[in-house]
PDB file of C-alpha atoms and ligand atoms in Angstrom:
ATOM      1  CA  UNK A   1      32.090   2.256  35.604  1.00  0.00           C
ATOM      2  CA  UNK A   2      30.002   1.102  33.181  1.00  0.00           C
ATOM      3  CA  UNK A   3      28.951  -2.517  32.895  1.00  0.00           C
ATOM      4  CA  UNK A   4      25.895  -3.343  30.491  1.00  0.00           C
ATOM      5  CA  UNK A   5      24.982  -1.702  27.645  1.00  0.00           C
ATOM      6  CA  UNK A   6      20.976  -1.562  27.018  1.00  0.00           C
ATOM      7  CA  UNK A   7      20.008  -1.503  23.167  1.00  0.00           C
ATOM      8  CA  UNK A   8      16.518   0.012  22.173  1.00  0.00           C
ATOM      9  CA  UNK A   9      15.154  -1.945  19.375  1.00  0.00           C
ATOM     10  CA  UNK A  10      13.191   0.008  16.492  1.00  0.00           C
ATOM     11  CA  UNK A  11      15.948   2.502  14.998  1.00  0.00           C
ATOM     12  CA  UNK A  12      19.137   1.411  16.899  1.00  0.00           C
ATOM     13  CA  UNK A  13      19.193  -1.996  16.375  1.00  0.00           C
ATOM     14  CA  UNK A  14      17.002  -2.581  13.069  1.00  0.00           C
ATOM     15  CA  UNK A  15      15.074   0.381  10.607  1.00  0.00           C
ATOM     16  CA  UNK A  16      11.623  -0.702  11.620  1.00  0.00           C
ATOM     17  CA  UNK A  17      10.914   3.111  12.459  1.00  0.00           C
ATOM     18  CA  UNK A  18       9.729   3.647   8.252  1.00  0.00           C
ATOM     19  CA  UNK A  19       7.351   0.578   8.875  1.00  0.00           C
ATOM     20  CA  UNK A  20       5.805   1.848  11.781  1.00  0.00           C
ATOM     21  CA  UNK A  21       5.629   5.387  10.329  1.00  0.00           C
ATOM     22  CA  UNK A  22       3.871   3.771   6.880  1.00  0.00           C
ATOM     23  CA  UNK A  23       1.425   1.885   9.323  1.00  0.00           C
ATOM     24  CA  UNK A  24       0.549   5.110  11.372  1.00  0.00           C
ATOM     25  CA  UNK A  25      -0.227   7.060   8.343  1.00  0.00           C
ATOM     26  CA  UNK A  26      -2.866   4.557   7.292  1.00  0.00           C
ATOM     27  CA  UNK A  27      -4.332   4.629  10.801  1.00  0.00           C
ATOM     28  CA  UNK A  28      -4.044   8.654  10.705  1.00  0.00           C
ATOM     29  CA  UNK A  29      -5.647   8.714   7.009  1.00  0.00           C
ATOM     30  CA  UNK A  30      -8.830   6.727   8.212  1.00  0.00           C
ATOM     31  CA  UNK A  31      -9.106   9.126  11.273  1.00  0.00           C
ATOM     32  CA  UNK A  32      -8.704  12.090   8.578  1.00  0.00           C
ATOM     33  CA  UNK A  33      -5.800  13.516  11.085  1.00  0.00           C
ATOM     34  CA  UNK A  34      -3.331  14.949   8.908  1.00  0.00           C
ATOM     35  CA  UNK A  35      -0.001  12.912   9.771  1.00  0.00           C
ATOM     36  CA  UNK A  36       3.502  14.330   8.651  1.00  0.00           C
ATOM     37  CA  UNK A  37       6.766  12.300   9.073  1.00  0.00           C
ATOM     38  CA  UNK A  38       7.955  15.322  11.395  1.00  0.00           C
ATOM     39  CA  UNK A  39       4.947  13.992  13.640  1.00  0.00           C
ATOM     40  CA  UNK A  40       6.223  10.727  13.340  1.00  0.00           C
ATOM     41  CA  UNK A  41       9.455  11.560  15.432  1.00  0.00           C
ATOM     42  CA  UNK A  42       6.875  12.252  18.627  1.00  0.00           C
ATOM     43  CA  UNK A  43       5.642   8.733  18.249  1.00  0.00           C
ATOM     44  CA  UNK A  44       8.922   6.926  18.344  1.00  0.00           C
ATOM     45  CA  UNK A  45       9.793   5.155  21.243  1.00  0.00           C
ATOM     46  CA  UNK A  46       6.395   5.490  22.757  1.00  0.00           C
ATOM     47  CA  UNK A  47       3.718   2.375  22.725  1.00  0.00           C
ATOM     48  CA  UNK A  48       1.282   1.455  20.575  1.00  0.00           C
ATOM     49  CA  UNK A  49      -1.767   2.391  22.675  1.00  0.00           C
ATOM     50  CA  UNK A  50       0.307   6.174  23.389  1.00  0.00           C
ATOM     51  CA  UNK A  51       0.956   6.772  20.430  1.00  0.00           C
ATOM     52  CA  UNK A  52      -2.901   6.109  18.862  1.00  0.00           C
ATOM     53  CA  UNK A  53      -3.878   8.557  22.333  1.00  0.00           C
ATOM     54  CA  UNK A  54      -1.562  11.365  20.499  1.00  0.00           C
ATOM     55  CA  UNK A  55      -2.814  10.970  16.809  1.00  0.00           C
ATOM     56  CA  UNK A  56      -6.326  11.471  18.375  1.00  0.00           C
ATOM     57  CA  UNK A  57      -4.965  13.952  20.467  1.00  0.00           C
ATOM     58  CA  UNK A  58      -3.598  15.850  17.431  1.00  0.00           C
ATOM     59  CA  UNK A  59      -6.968  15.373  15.501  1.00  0.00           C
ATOM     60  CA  UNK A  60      -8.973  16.296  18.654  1.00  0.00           C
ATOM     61  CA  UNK A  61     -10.846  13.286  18.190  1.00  0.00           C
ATOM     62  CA  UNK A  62     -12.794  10.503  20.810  1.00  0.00           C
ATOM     63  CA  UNK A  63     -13.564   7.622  20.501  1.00  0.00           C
ATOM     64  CA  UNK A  64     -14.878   3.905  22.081  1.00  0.00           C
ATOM     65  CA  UNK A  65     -12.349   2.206  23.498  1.00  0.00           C
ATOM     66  CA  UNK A  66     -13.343  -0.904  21.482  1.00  0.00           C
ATOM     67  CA  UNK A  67     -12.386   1.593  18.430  1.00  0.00           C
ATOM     68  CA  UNK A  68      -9.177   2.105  19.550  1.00  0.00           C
ATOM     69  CA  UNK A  69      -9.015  -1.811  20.313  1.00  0.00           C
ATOM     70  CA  UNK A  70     -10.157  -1.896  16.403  1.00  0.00           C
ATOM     71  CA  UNK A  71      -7.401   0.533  15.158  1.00  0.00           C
ATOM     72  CA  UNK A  72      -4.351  -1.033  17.334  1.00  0.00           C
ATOM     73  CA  UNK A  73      -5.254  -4.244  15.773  1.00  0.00           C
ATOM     74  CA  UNK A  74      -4.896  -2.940  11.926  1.00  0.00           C
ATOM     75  CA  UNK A  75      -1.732  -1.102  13.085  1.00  0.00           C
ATOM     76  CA  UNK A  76      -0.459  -4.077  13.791  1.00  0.00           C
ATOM     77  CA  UNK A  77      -1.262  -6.401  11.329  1.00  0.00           C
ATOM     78  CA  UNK A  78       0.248  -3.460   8.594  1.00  0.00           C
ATOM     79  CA  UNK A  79       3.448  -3.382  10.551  1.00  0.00           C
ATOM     80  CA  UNK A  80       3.780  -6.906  10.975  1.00  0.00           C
ATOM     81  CA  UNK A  81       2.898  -7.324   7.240  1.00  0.00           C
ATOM     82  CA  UNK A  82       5.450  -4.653   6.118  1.00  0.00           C
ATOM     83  CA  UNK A  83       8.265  -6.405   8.442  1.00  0.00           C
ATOM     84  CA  UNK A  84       7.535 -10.011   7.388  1.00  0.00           C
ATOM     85  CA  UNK A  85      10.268 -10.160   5.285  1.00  0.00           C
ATOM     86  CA  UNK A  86      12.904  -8.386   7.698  1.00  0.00           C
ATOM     87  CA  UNK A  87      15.752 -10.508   8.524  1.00  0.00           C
ATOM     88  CA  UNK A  88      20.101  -9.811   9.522  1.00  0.00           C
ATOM     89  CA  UNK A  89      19.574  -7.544   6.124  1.00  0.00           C
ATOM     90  CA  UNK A  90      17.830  -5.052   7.649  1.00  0.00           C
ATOM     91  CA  UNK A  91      20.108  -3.896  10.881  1.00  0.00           C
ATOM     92  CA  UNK A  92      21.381  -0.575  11.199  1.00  0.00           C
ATOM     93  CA  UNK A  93      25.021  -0.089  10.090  1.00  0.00           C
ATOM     94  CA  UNK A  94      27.627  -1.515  12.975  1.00  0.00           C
ATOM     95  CA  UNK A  95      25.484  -3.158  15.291  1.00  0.00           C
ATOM     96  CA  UNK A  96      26.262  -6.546  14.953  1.00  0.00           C
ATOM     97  CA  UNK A  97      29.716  -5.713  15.596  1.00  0.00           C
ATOM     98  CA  UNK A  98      29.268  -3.725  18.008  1.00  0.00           C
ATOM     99  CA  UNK A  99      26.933  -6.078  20.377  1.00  0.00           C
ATOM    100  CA  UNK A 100      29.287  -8.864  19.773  1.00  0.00           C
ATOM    101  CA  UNK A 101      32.742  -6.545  20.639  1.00  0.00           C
ATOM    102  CA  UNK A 102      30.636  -5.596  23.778  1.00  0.00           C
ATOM    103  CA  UNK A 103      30.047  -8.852  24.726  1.00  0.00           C
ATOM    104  CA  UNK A 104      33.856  -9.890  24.451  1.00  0.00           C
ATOM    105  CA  UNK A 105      34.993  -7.254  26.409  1.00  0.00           C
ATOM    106  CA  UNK A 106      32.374  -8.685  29.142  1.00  0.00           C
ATOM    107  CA  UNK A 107      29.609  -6.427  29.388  1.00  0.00           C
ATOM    108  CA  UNK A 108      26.350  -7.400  29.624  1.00  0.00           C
ATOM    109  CA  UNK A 109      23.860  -6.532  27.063  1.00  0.00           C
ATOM    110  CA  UNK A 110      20.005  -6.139  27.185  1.00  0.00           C
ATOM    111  CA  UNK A 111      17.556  -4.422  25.210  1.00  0.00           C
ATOM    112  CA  UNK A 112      15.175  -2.351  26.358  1.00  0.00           C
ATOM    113  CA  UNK A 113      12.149  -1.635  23.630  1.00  0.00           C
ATOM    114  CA  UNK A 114       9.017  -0.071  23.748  1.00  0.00           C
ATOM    115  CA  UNK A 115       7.865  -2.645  21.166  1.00  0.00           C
ATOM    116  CA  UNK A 116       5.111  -5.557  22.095  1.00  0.00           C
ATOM    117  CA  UNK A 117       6.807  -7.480  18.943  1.00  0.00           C
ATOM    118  CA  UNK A 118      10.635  -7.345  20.044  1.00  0.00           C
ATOM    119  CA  UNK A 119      10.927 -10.954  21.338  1.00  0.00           C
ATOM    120  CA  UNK A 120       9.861 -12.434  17.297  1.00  0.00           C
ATOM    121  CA  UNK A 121      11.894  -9.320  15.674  1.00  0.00           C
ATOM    122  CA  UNK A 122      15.071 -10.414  17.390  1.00  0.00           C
ATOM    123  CA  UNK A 123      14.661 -14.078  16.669  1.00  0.00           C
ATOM    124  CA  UNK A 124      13.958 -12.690  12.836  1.00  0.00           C
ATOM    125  CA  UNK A 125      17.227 -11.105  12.986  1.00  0.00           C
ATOM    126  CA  UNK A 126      19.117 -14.190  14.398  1.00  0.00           C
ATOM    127  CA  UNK A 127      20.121 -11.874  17.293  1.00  0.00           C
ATOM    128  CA  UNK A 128      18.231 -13.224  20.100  1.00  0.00           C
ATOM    129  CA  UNK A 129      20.952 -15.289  21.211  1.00  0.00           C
ATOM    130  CA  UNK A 130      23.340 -12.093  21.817  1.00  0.00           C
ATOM    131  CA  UNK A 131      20.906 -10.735  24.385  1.00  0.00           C
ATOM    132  CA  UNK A 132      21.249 -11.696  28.351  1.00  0.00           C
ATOM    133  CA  UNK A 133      17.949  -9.785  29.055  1.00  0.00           C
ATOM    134  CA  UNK A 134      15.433  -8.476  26.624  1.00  0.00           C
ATOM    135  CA  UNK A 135      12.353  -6.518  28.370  1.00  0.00           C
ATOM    136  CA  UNK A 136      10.034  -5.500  25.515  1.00  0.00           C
ATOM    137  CA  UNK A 137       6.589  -4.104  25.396  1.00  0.00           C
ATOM    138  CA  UNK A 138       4.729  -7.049  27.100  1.00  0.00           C
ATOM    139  CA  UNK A 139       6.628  -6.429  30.368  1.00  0.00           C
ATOM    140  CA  UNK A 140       6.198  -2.318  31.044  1.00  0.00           C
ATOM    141  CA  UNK A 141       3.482  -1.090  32.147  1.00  0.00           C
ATOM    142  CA  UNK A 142       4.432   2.572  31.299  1.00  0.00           C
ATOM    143  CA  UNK A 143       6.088   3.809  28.588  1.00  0.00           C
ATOM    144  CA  UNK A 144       9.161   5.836  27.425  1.00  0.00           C
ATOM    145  CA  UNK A 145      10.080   8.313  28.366  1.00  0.00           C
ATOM    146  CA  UNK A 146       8.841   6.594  32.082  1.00  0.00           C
ATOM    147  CA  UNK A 147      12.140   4.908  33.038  1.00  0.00           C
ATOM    148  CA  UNK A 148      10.376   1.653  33.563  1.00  0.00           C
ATOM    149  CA  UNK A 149      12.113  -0.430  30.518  1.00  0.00           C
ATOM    150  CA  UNK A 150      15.414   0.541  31.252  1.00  0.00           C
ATOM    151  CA  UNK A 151      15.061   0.262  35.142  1.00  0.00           C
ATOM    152  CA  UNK A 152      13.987  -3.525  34.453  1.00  0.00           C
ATOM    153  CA  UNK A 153      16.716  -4.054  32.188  1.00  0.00           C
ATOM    154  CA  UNK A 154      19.088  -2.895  34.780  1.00  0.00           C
ATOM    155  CA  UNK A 155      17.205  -5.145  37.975  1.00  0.00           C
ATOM    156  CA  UNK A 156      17.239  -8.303  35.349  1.00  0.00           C
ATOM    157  CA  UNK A 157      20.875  -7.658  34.514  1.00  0.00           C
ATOM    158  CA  UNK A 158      21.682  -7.480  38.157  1.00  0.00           C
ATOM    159  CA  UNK A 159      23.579  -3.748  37.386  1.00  0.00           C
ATOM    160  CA  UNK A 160      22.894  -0.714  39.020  1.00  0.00           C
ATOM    161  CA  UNK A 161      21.404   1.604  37.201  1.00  0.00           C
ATOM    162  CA  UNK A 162      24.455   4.194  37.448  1.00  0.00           C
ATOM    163  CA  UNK A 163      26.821   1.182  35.383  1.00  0.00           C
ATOM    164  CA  UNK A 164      24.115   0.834  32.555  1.00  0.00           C
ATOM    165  CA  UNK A 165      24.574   2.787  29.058  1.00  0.00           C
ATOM    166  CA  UNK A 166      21.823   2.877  26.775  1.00  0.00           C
ATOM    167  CA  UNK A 167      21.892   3.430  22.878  1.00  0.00           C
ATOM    168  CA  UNK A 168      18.649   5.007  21.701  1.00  0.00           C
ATOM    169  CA  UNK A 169      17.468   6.839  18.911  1.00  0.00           C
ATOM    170  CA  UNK A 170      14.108   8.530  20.293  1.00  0.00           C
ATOM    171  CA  UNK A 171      14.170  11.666  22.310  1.00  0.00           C
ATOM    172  CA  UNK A 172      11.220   9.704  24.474  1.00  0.00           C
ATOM    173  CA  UNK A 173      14.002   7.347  25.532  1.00  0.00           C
ATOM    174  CA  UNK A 174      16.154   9.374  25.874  1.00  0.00           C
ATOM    175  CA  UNK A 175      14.615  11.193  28.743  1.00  0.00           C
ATOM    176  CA  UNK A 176      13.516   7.151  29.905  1.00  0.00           C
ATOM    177  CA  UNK A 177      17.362   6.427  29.627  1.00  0.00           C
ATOM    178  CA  UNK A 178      18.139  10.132  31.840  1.00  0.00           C
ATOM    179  CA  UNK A 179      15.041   9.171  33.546  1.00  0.00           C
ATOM    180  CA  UNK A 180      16.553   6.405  34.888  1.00  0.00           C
ATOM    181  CA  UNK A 181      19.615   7.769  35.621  1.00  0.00           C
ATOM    182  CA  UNK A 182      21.993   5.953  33.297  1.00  0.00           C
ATOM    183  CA  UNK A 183      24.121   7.010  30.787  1.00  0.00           C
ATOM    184  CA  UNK A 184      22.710   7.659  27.399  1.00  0.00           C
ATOM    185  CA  UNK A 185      24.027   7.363  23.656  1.00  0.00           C
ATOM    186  CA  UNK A 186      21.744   9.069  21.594  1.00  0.00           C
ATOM    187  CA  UNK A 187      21.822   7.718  17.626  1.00  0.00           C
ATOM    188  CA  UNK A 188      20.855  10.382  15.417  1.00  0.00           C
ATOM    189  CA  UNK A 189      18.659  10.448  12.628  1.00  0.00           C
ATOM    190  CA  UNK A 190      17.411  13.774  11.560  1.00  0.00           C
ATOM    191  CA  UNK A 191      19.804  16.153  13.784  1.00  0.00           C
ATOM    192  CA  UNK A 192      16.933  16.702  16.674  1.00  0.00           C
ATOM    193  CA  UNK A 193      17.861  14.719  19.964  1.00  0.00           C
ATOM    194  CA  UNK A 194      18.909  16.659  23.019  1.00  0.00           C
ATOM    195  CA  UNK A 195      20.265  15.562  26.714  1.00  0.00           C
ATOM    196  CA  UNK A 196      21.923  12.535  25.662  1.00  0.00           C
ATOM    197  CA  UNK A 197      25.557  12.165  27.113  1.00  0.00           C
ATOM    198  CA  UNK A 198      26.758  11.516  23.374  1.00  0.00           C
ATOM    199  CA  UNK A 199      25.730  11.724  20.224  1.00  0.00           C
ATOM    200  CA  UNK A 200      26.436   9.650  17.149  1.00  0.00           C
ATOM    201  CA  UNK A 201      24.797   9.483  13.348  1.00  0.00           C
ATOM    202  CA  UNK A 202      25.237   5.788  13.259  1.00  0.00           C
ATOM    203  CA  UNK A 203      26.450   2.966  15.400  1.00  0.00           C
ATOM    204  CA  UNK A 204      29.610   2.006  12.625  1.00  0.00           C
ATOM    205  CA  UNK A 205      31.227   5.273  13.996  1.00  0.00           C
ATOM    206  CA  UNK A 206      32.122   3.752  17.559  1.00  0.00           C
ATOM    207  CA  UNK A 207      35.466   2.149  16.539  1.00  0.00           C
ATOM    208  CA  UNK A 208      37.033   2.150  20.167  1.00  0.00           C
ATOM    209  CA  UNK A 209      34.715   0.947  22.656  1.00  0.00           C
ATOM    210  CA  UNK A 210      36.964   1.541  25.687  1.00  0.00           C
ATOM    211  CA  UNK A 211      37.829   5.107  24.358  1.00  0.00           C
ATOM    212  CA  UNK A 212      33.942   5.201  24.574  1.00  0.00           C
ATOM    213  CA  UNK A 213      33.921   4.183  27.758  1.00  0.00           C
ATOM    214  CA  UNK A 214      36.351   6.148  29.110  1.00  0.00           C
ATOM    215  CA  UNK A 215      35.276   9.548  27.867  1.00  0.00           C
ATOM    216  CA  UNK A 216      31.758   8.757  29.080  1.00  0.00           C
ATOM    217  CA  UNK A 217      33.625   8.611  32.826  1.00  0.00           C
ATOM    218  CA  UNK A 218      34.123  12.251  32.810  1.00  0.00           C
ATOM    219  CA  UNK A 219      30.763  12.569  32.847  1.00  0.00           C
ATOM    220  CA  UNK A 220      27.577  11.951  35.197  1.00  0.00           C
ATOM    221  CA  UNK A 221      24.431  10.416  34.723  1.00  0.00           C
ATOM    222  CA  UNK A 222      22.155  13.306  34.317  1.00  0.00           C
ATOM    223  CA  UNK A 223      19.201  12.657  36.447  1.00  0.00           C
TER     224      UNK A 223
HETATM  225  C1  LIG B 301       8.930   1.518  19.643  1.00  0.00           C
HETATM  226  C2  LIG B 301       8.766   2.266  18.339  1.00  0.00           C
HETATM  227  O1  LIG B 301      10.165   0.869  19.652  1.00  0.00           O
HETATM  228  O2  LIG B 301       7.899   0.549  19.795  1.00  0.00           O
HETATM  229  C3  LIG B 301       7.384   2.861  18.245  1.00  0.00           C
HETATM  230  O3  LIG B 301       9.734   3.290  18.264  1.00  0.00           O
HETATM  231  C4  LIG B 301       6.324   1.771  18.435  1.00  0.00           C
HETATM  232  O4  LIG B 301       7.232   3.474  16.981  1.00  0.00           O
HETATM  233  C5  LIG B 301       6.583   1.065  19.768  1.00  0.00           C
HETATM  234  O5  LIG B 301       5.021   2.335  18.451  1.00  0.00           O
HETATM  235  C6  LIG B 301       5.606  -0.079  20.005  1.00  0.00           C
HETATM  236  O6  LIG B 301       5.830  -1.080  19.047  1.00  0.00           O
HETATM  237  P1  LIG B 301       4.873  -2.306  18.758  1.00  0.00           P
HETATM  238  O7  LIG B 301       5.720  -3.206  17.866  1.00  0.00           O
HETATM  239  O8  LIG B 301       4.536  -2.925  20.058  1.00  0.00           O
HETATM  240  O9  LIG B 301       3.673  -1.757  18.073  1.00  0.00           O
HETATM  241 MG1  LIG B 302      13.769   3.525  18.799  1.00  0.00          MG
END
């Protein structure tokens, strides 16, 4: 049965996702692409460089690849700007507890992030400790929904990737996490995700874990 639990980062674990919105829509407003927060949820989960390919996408635009260079670079330095200040105050309801109950009961725990910034987040949030494997952005070469995160959390982990169960709050991982063939908690936030085994509107709801556990049994990775 399951084994190790794979967090994603940006939603599930801290609420980054309003700081990378806020940075997008400055990126969006110098492109004149019109950028709603609806759009937003198509860019969660998905890399930097993606997600600048789908706001030009959306505003039919081209450009030089040292212009999208340019504009990944600004992204950036708003994001890390707006999350200078983040620290243990800024994690979603129930995760602390719920990492550190998990790791009591002897699963292993990994995250599994799309983000290129996860390694300094985590140490930000005095969480890095809690982590036996964290793949972030730096070490995939293809992003969500691509099961490539998760499938390197699993090899690092040394679990098969039918004993992993991951928490995420994107419907791009999501399909990584079905993708991948593992089990799949999806964390809601506006009422939209679909395919996930489970769904819950925030982590401070999972009281039981082994109730969790078991009633995830019944079921089968989807593939
Ligand atoms: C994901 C976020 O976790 O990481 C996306 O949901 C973000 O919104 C992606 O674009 C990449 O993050 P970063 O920190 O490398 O720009
Ligand atoms: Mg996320």
């Amino acid at each position: 049965m399951i084994k190790a639990i794979i967090f994603d980062l940006d939603g599930v674990v801290v609420d980054t996702a309003k700081h990378h919105f806020k940075a997008w829509s400055l990126v969006a407003k110098k492109l004149n692409v019109p950028f709603a927060e609806d759009q937003n949820e198509d860019l969660k989960g998905v890399s930097r460089a993606n997600s600048l390919e789908k706001i030009l996408q959306w505003g039919d635009l081209e450009i030089s690849l040292d212009k999208k260079q340019e504009l990944l670079d600004y992204k950036n330095k708003i994001y890390l700007n707006l999350i200078s200040k983040i620290s243990s105050k800024d994690l979603l309801p129930g995760v602390y507890h719920l990492i550190e109950t998990f790791r009591k009961n002897g699963f292993k725990i990994a995250l599994g992030s799309s983000s290129k910034n996860a390694i300094p987040i985590l140490k930000k949030l005095e969480l890095f400790d809690l982590f036996d494997e964290i793949v972030g952005g730096n070490l995939v070469s293809i992003s969500k929904p691509n099961p490539e995160v998760f499938l390197k959390a699993s090899s690092l982990l040394g679990v098969p990737k039918e004993k992993c169960l991951v928490f995420e709050d994107a419907q791009s991982g999501i399909q990584a996490a079905l993708n991948a063939g593992m089990y799949c908690i999806a964390v809601e936030n506006k009422g939209n995700l679909i395919g996930a085994h489970k769904k819950v509107n925030s982590l401070n709801e999972i009281s039981d874990i082994s109730a969790l556990i078991n009633d995830l049994a019944d079921k089968k990775p989807k593939t």
